[in-house]
Tab-separated table of C-alpha atoms in Angstrom:
chain	number	residue	atom	x	y	z
T	1	MET	CA	-2.083	22.471	19.570
T	2	ILE	CA	-2.363	20.381	16.416
T	3	ALA	CA	-0.873	17.410	18.264
T	4	GLU	CA	-3.460	17.785	21.031
T	5	ALA	CA	-6.213	17.968	18.395
T	6	LEU	CA	-4.997	14.685	16.890
T	7	LYS	CA	-5.126	13.018	20.317
T	8	GLU	CA	-8.644	14.325	20.949
T	9	THR	CA	-9.785	13.134	17.508
T	10	VAL	CA	-8.519	9.630	18.226
T	11	GLU	CA	-10.241	9.551	21.618
T	12	ARG	CA	-13.516	10.679	20.049
T	13	SER	CA	-13.404	7.609	17.785
T	14	ASP	CA	-13.879	5.455	20.904
T	15	PRO	CA	-17.516	4.226	21.013
T	16	GLN	CA	-17.465	4.825	24.768
T	17	HIS	CA	-16.666	8.526	24.381
T	18	PRO	CA	-19.759	10.524	25.457
T	19	ASP	CA	-19.847	12.494	22.180
T	20	ASN	CA	-19.292	9.535	19.855
T	21	ARG	CA	-22.885	8.347	19.312
T	22	ASN	CA	-21.659	5.349	17.248
T	23	ASP	CA	-20.883	7.743	14.403
T	24	VAL	CA	-17.435	7.439	12.797
T	25	THR	CA	-17.569	11.076	11.643
T	26	GLN	CA	-17.500	12.193	15.293
T	27	GLY	CA	-13.816	11.240	15.424
T	28	ILE	CA	-11.086	10.470	12.927
T	29	HIS	CA	-13.438	10.038	9.951
T	30	GLY	CA	-14.865	13.542	10.079
T	31	HIS	CA	-14.024	15.788	7.129
T	32	LEU	CA	-12.992	19.412	7.002
T	33	HIS	CA	-16.429	20.702	5.964
T	34	HIS	CA	-17.885	19.238	9.162
T	35	PHE	CA	-16.266	21.986	11.204
T	36	ALA	CA	-15.963	24.722	8.601
T	37	PRO	CA	-17.948	27.922	9.142
T	38	GLY	CA	-21.539	27.097	8.305
T	39	GLY	CA	-20.811	23.363	8.560
T	40	SER	CA	-22.028	20.822	11.060
T	41	SER	CA	-21.614	22.184	14.577
T	42	HIS	CA	-20.589	18.901	16.186
T	43	HIS	CA	-16.975	19.363	15.023
T	44	LEU	CA	-16.513	22.922	16.179
T	45	TRP	CA	-14.628	21.514	19.197
T	46	LEU	CA	-11.559	21.304	16.953
T	47	ASN	CA	-11.424	25.080	16.678
T	48	LYS	CA	-10.467	25.407	20.335
T	49	PHE	CA	-7.294	23.453	19.507
T	50	VAL	CA	-6.541	24.840	16.061
T	51	PRO	CA	-8.343	28.139	15.475
T	52	GLN	CA	-6.187	28.725	12.398
T	53	LEU	CA	-7.157	25.406	10.780
T	54	GLN	CA	-9.105	27.107	7.993
T	55	SER	CA	-6.128	29.249	6.981
T	56	LEU	CA	-3.900	26.183	7.055
T	57	ALA	CA	-6.386	24.329	4.879
T	58	ALA	CA	-6.344	27.212	2.396
T	59	LYS	CA	-2.541	27.092	2.222
T	60	TYR	CA	-2.212	23.319	1.966
T	61	HIS	CA	-4.391	20.825	0.104
T	62	VAL	CA	-7.346	19.238	1.908
T	63	GLY	CA	-7.438	16.342	-0.537
T	64	ASN	CA	-6.213	14.979	-3.846
T	65	TYR	CA	-7.374	14.701	-7.434
T	66	VAL	CA	-7.420	11.166	-8.828
T	67	ALA	CA	-8.048	9.957	-12.383
T	68	ILE	CA	-10.955	7.679	-13.290
T	69	ARG	CA	-9.645	5.051	-15.675
T	70	GLY	CA	-11.078	4.967	-19.181
T	71	THR	CA	-12.334	8.559	-18.967
T	72	ASN	CA	-10.930	12.075	-18.926
T	73	GLU	CA	-12.516	12.613	-15.514
T	74	ARG	CA	-10.656	13.674	-12.403
T	75	ILE	CA	-12.404	13.570	-9.049
T	76	PHE	CA	-11.435	15.281	-5.810
T	77	GLU	CA	-11.121	13.170	-2.659
T	78	SER	CA	-11.063	15.068	0.612
T	79	MET	CA	-8.963	13.931	3.566
T	80	PRO	CA	-10.457	12.719	6.848
T	81	ILE	CA	-9.698	14.908	9.857
T	82	TYR	CA	-6.918	12.669	11.205
T	83	ALA	CA	-5.007	12.781	7.898
T	84	ARG	CA	-5.515	16.546	7.734
T	85	LEU	CA	-4.052	16.980	11.219
T	86	GLY	CA	-1.206	14.615	10.393
T	87	MET	CA	-0.418	16.723	7.339
T	88	HIS	CA	-0.382	19.909	9.420
T	89	ILE	CA	2.067	18.324	11.860
T	90	LEU	CA	4.348	17.604	8.909
T	91	PHE	CA	3.907	20.753	6.838
T	92	TYR	CA	2.931	23.701	8.993
T	93	GLY	CA	6.275	25.137	7.864
T	94	ARG	CA	9.681	24.145	6.548
T	95	GLU	CA	11.310	24.590	9.935
T	96	GLN	CA	8.750	22.257	11.484
T	97	VAL	CA	9.778	19.518	9.043
T	98	LYS	CA	13.342	19.879	10.280
T	99	LEU	CA	12.158	19.759	13.873
T	100	LEU	CA	10.081	16.686	13.147
T	101	GLU	CA	13.017	14.716	11.808
T	102	GLY	CA	14.856	15.181	15.101
T	103	SER	CA	11.879	15.339	17.450
T	104	LYS	CA	11.320	12.228	19.523
T	105	ARG	CA	8.228	13.855	21.001
T	106	ILE	CA	6.382	14.047	17.680
T	107	GLU	CA	7.551	10.576	16.614
T	108	ALA	CA	6.389	9.177	19.953
T	109	LEU	CA	3.033	10.960	19.611
T	110	LEU	CA	2.312	9.452	16.186
T	111	MET	CA	3.298	5.971	17.347
T	112	GLU	CA	1.271	6.322	20.543
T	113	GLN	CA	-1.857	7.490	18.720
T	114	SER	CA	-1.539	4.804	16.036
T	115	LYS	CA	-1.368	2.120	18.714
T	116	ARG	CA	-4.231	3.731	20.642
T	117	GLU	CA	-6.457	3.721	17.533
T	118	GLY	CA	-5.632	0.046	17.046
T	119	GLN	CA	-6.711	-0.667	20.637
T	120	ILE	CA	-9.985	1.218	20.129
T	121	TYR	CA	-10.829	-0.643	16.933
T	122	ASP	CA	-9.849	-4.023	18.423
T	123	SER	CA	-12.377	-3.553	21.232
T	124	PRO	CA	-15.723	-5.408	21.021
T	125	GLU	CA	-17.540	-2.069	21.483
T	126	SER	CA	-16.074	-0.785	18.206
T	127	ARG	CA	-18.323	-3.177	16.283
T	128	SER	CA	-21.066	-0.555	16.698
T	129	HIS	CA	-19.158	1.671	14.250
T	130	ILE	CA	-19.587	-0.679	11.288
T	131	PRO	CA	-22.986	0.671	10.069
T	132	SER	CA	-21.796	4.284	10.267
T	133	PHE	CA	-18.558	3.442	8.422
T	134	ILE	CA	-20.534	1.718	5.642
T	135	HIS	CA	-22.813	4.741	5.308
T	136	THR	CA	-20.017	7.337	5.461
T	137	TYR	CA	-17.957	5.692	2.703
T	138	ASN	CA	-20.818	4.179	0.671
T	139	ILE	CA	-19.334	0.679	0.886
T	140	ASP	CA	-20.936	-1.931	-1.387
T	141	THR	CA	-22.091	-4.589	1.068
T	142	ASN	CA	-23.055	-6.942	-1.775
T	143	GLU	CA	-19.320	-7.635	-2.261
T	144	LEU	CA	-18.729	-8.782	1.316
T	145	LEU	CA	-18.005	-12.434	2.019
T	146	TYR	CA	-19.876	-11.979	5.318
T	147	PRO	CA	-22.750	-9.498	5.763
T	148	PRO	CA	-22.189	-6.515	8.099
T	149	GLU	CA	-24.226	-8.061	10.912
T	150	SER	CA	-22.232	-11.325	10.809
T	151	PRO	CA	-20.567	-12.524	14.041
T	152	ALA	CA	-17.422	-12.919	11.914
T	153	TYR	CA	-16.819	-9.229	12.741
T	154	LYS	CA	-15.966	-9.282	16.436
T	155	ASN	CA	-14.742	-5.672	16.306
T	156	PHE	CA	-14.326	-2.831	13.834
T	157	ASN	CA	-10.887	-3.990	12.693
T	158	ASP	CA	-12.361	-7.318	11.589
T	159	PHE	CA	-14.593	-5.333	9.253
T	160	PHE	CA	-11.830	-2.967	8.200
T	161	TYR	CA	-9.768	-5.828	6.740
T	162	ARG	CA	-12.929	-7.607	5.593
T	163	LYS	CA	-12.854	-10.375	3.010
T	164	LEU	CA	-14.772	-10.113	-0.262
T	165	LYS	CA	-16.588	-12.755	-2.277
T	166	PRO	CA	-14.204	-14.549	-4.677
T	167	GLU	CA	-16.054	-13.168	-7.711
T	168	ALA	CA	-15.907	-9.565	-6.428
T	169	ARG	CA	-12.386	-8.900	-7.810
T	170	PRO	CA	-11.866	-10.981	-10.978
T	171	VAL	CA	-8.482	-10.768	-12.712
T	172	GLN	CA	-9.006	-8.933	-16.001
T	173	ASN	CA	-7.247	-9.224	-19.364
T	174	PRO	CA	-5.653	-12.692	-19.333
T	175	ASP	CA	-3.028	-11.544	-21.873
T	176	HIS	CA	-1.753	-8.944	-19.401
T	177	GLU	CA	0.649	-10.521	-16.914
T	178	PHE	CA	0.355	-7.885	-14.171
T	179	CYS	CA	-2.698	-6.711	-12.227
T	180	SER	CA	-3.437	-4.182	-9.501
T	181	ALA	CA	-2.346	-5.397	-6.084
T	182	ALA	CA	-5.007	-3.429	-4.202
T	183	ASP	CA	-8.106	-1.305	-4.341
T	184	CYS	CA	-6.106	1.889	-4.493
T	185	ARG	CA	-4.879	5.043	-6.152
T	186	LEU	CA	-1.986	3.977	-8.396
T	187	VAL	CA	1.095	5.534	-9.989
T	188	VAL	CA	3.563	3.529	-12.117
T	189	TYR	CA	7.012	4.365	-13.470
T	190	PRO	CA	9.252	2.505	-15.944
T	191	ALA	CA	12.253	3.324	-13.755
T	192	VAL	CA	12.745	4.402	-10.143
T	193	HIS	CA	14.383	7.671	-11.211
T	194	ASP	CA	11.147	8.553	-13.069
T	195	ALA	CA	9.258	8.077	-9.813
T	196	GLN	CA	11.692	10.453	-8.135
T	197	THR	CA	11.053	13.023	-10.870
T	198	PHE	CA	7.252	12.966	-10.784
T	199	TRP	CA	6.149	11.511	-7.448
T	200	ILE	CA	8.541	10.428	-4.669
T	201	LYS	CA	10.324	13.691	-3.901
T	202	GLY	CA	11.994	12.754	-0.625
T	203	ASP	CA	15.659	13.648	-1.044
T	204	GLU	CA	16.748	10.571	0.940
T	205	PHE	CA	14.627	8.047	-0.979
T	206	THR	CA	16.568	5.161	-2.523
T	207	VAL	CA	15.767	1.509	-3.166
T	208	PRO	CA	18.239	0.357	-0.463
T	209	ALA	CA	16.666	2.794	2.030
T	210	LEU	CA	13.161	1.510	1.237
T	211	LEU	CA	14.263	-2.119	1.587
T	212	GLY	CA	16.365	-1.434	4.689
T	213	LEU	CA	19.464	-2.910	3.042
T	214	ASP	CA	22.972	-1.781	2.193
T	215	LYS	CA	23.368	-0.611	-1.394
T	216	SER	CA	25.877	-3.423	-1.960
T	217	ASP	CA	23.248	-6.088	-1.203
T	218	PRO	CA	22.636	-8.363	-4.243
T	219	LEU	CA	18.888	-7.601	-4.189
T	220	CYS	CA	19.528	-3.852	-4.359
T	221	ARG	CA	21.931	-4.380	-7.248
T	222	ALA	CA	19.365	-6.541	-9.076
T	223	LEU	CA	16.626	-3.913	-8.652
T	224	GLU	CA	18.836	-0.969	-9.666
T	225	GLY	CA	17.146	0.866	-12.538
T	226	GLY	CA	14.013	-1.226	-12.112
T	227	SER	CA	10.336	-0.291	-12.448
T	228	LEU	CA	8.153	1.002	-9.606
T	229	ALA	CA	4.451	0.963	-8.757
T	230	SER	CA	2.873	2.665	-5.745
T	231	PHE	CA	-0.578	1.503	-4.598
T	232	ARG	CA	-2.077	3.952	-2.054
T	233	LEU	CA	-5.014	2.677	-0.008
T	234	ALA	CA	-7.450	5.154	1.551
T	235	PRO	CA	-9.210	4.311	4.844
T	236	SER	CA	-12.446	3.489	2.988
T	237	ASP	CA	-10.785	0.882	0.739
T	238	TYR	CA	-10.837	-2.884	0.955
T	239	HIS	CA	-7.576	-3.361	2.870
T	240	ARG	CA	-6.278	-6.739	1.739
T	241	PHE	CA	-3.423	-6.683	-0.752
T	242	HIS	CA	-2.799	-9.211	-3.511
T	243	SER	CA	-0.067	-10.471	-5.813
T	244	LEU	CA	0.403	-8.392	-8.946
T	245	ALA	CA	1.821	-11.381	-10.883
T	246	ASP	CA	2.243	-15.153	-10.963
T	247	ALA	CA	5.162	-15.708	-8.604
T	248	THR	CA	6.789	-17.703	-5.813
T	249	VAL	CA	7.397	-16.280	-2.325
T	250	ILE	CA	11.105	-16.260	-1.464
T	251	GLY	CA	11.781	-16.478	2.271
T	252	GLU	CA	9.669	-15.003	5.052
T	253	PRO	CA	8.529	-11.351	5.161
T	254	ARG	CA	11.088	-9.019	6.738
T	255	ASN	CA	9.765	-6.365	9.124
T	256	ILE	CA	11.463	-2.976	9.339
T	257	PRO	CA	10.600	-0.720	12.317
T	258	GLY	CA	9.897	2.917	11.610
T	259	GLN	CA	7.642	5.919	12.001
T	260	TYR	CA	3.890	6.438	11.532
T	261	PHE	CA	3.876	9.470	9.217
T	262	THR	CA	0.915	10.009	6.887
T	263	VAL	CA	1.496	8.662	3.349
T	264	ASN	CA	-0.843	11.092	1.617
T	265	PRO	CA	0.533	12.380	-1.718
T	266	GLN	CA	1.564	15.712	-0.200
T	267	ALA	CA	3.856	13.825	2.173
T	268	VAL	CA	5.291	11.565	-0.541
T	269	ASN	CA	5.793	14.633	-2.772
T	270	GLU	CA	7.670	16.524	-0.035
T	271	LYS	CA	11.320	17.125	-0.899
T	272	HIS	CA	12.673	17.328	2.633
T	273	LEU	CA	11.096	14.218	4.180
T	274	ASP	CA	11.152	10.665	2.833
T	275	VAL	CA	8.113	9.078	4.480
T	276	LEU	CA	8.198	5.789	2.542
T	277	SER	CA	11.587	4.682	3.824
T	278	ALA	CA	11.063	6.334	7.235
T	279	ASN	CA	7.815	4.516	8.059
T	280	LYS	CA	7.222	1.097	9.547
T	281	ARG	CA	7.141	-1.424	6.698
T	282	SER	CA	7.415	-5.086	5.799
T	283	VAL	CA	9.175	-6.515	2.737
T	284	LEU	CA	8.124	-9.653	0.857
T	285	LEU	CA	10.352	-10.954	-1.931
T	286	LEU	CA	8.718	-12.616	-4.947
T	287	ASN	CA	10.267	-14.500	-7.851
T	288	HIS	CA	8.347	-13.749	-11.054
T	289	ASP	CA	7.465	-17.018	-12.787
T	290	ALA	CA	7.540	-15.773	-16.395
T	291	THR	CA	10.944	-14.041	-16.251
T	292	ASN	CA	12.644	-15.609	-13.204
T	293	LYS	CA	13.282	-12.065	-11.963
T	294	LYS	CA	12.757	-10.542	-8.516
T	295	ILE	CA	9.921	-8.334	-7.305
T	296	ALA	CA	10.192	-6.534	-3.953
T	297	PHE	CA	6.700	-6.090	-2.500
T	298	VAL	CA	6.812	-3.525	0.317
T	299	ALA	CA	3.806	-2.963	2.592
T	300	VAL	CA	4.216	0.492	4.171
T	301	GLY	CA	2.368	1.418	7.362
T	302	ALA	CA	1.135	4.938	8.039
T	303	LEU	CA	-0.553	7.219	10.552
T	304	LEU	CA	-3.041	5.174	12.643
T	305	VAL	CA	-2.134	1.889	10.887
T	306	GLY	CA	-2.147	-0.771	13.590
T	307	SER	CA	-0.281	-3.611	11.901
T	308	ILE	CA	0.773	-5.332	8.682
T	309	GLN	CA	-0.195	-9.005	8.417
T	310	TRP	CA	0.877	-11.547	5.781
T	311	THR	CA	-1.220	-14.573	4.777
T	312	VAL	CA	1.530	-16.282	2.716
T	313	SER	CA	4.851	-17.798	3.720
T	314	ALA	CA	8.138	-18.944	2.202
T	315	GLY	CA	7.643	-21.140	-0.844
T	316	SER	CA	4.008	-20.161	-1.425
T	317	LYS	CA	2.971	-20.213	-5.083
T	318	VAL	CA	0.695	-17.290	-5.903
T	319	ARG	CA	-1.253	-16.361	-8.999
T	320	ARG	CA	-2.206	-12.875	-10.123
T	321	GLY	CA	-4.870	-11.587	-7.749
T	322	ASP	CA	-4.147	-14.076	-4.944
T	323	GLU	CA	-4.153	-12.571	-1.474
T	324	LEU	CA	-0.801	-11.826	0.177
T	325	GLY	CA	-1.882	-10.051	3.370
T	326	PHE	CA	-3.725	-7.098	4.898
T	327	PHE	CA	-3.418	-3.866	6.858
T	328	ALA	CA	-5.190	-3.327	10.149
T	329	TYR	CA	-6.788	0.100	10.617
T	330	GLY	CA	-5.587	3.110	8.625
T	331	GLY	CA	-4.679	4.351	5.169
T	332	SER	CA	-1.514	2.766	3.841
T	333	THR	CA	0.612	2.038	0.759
T	334	VAL	CA	2.188	-0.863	-1.100
T	335	VAL	CA	5.291	-0.180	-3.200
T	336	ALA	CA	6.433	-2.792	-5.727
T	337	ILE	CA	9.874	-2.610	-7.339
T	338	LEU	CA	10.614	-4.950	-10.230
T	339	GLU	CA	13.911	-5.796	-11.904
T	340	PRO	CA	14.626	-3.892	-15.146
T	341	GLY	CA	12.828	-5.246	-18.216
T	342	VAL	CA	10.230	-7.289	-16.307
T	343	VAL	CA	7.188	-5.105	-16.960
T	344	GLU	CA	5.830	-2.682	-19.520
T	345	TRP	CA	3.183	-0.664	-17.695
T	346	ASP	CA	-0.144	0.084	-19.380
T	347	SER	CA	0.244	3.321	-21.331
T	348	ASP	CA	-2.751	5.112	-19.783
T	349	LEU	CA	-1.344	4.592	-16.285
T	350	VAL	CA	2.076	5.871	-17.369
T	351	ALA	CA	0.479	8.946	-18.945
T	352	ASN	CA	-1.384	9.823	-15.745
T	353	SER	CA	1.661	9.175	-13.566
T	354	SER	CA	4.158	11.161	-15.692
T	355	PRO	CA	2.841	14.535	-16.913
T	356	PRO	CA	4.492	15.942	-20.053
T	357	LYS	CA	5.690	19.151	-18.406
T	358	ARG	CA	8.696	18.834	-16.150
T	359	GLY	CA	8.014	20.137	-12.673
T	360	GLN	CA	4.426	18.912	-12.634
T	361	LEU	CA	3.388	16.088	-10.337
T	362	GLY	CA	1.779	12.861	-11.462
T	363	THR	CA	-1.884	11.972	-10.961
T	364	GLU	CA	-2.959	8.755	-9.300
T	365	THR	CA	-5.427	6.476	-11.092
T	366	MET	CA	-8.271	4.833	-9.175
T	367	MET	CA	-7.914	1.049	-9.383
T	368	LYS	CA	-9.406	-2.235	-8.141
T	369	VAL	CA	-7.673	-5.521	-7.374
T	370	GLY	CA	-7.316	-7.547	-10.578
T	371	TRP	CA	-7.416	-4.667	-13.057
T	372	SER	CA	-4.672	-4.782	-15.665
T	373	ILE	CA	-1.592	-2.663	-15.042
T	374	GLY	CA	1.014	-4.078	-17.457
T	375	ARG	CA	2.588	-6.968	-19.314
T	376	VAL	CA	5.961	-8.592	-19.879
T	377	PRO	CA	7.751	-6.838	-22.785
T	378	LYS	CA	7.582	-8.836	-26.028
T	379	ASP	CA	11.344	-9.282	-26.199
T	380	ARG	CA	11.267	-10.982	-22.775
T	381	LYS	CA	8.668	-13.616	-23.674
């Protein structure tokens, strides 16, 4: 029933659906309160598919707390309907997780619906959704390189991976050698095993698995014990990703086929399912100019993500904040793994990511492209 609800939600995002009304909240961008008791009636159709959705929502999170940098504030971000349904498919129960791992039907469903959403948002008719999307997510149109009504946006996807004015994301703190690679929710860890303690709980997660390589590969050996950063992009975010450091692109990006599971924190925190190394992803290798060490930059697709596109190629020289590529529709994640000793993460980000009490989970920090995230350790300069 949940699977059928996901399919119906995707179809209702089509501008040609009779109930769409050029409103993105009629489909995948609706939120739980839209069909809660006493909420807006136009989402009550979901209850015919999942009458127990409210009890599921009470048992599992309907969103995530994120930290606002420079303050003690934490804000709650609710999940859109499609992410909520994707979470229920994953976590309705422990046995269902086991079934999912061996279920071609569910895997095929998620792939099919992700491709279908891409088709909908590549259609010329989808352009009519741009005003509603701007309103729903309070997007600052003053940052856009092209205004919303520009013919540069031939469809909704063109707006989704929109370009910003060059001055919209300046690189901050020139003495800090590393900056945020995306508008995102960020966690950072001095070593991969710290990430496995506080954030990435999948029992099959390893660096070789993420990179799609054998553990004996020289790159895997070089990155062993290295540092990790995870940049999670929500659907409302600017969806181009950028270099976190001054570097040179080594070789062409390497695409790894995979699944279309949601990458919400509850999925990444799940012990019995490693979504990061199960999902479709693409790996770009960078050589860090200051240390001559390697950085693996992994763009991870997710539920309803249509594609991963790179705008650099082998031999490209990139500076901090330079664009590397973009995601077509959907929330998604970038994971960067750096050789040991290359970076010392900013202390406030480490504190949010690694709570003092063992057993607690980290908290993501809200970030923008260009904001400082770390520097080269003094003994490496």
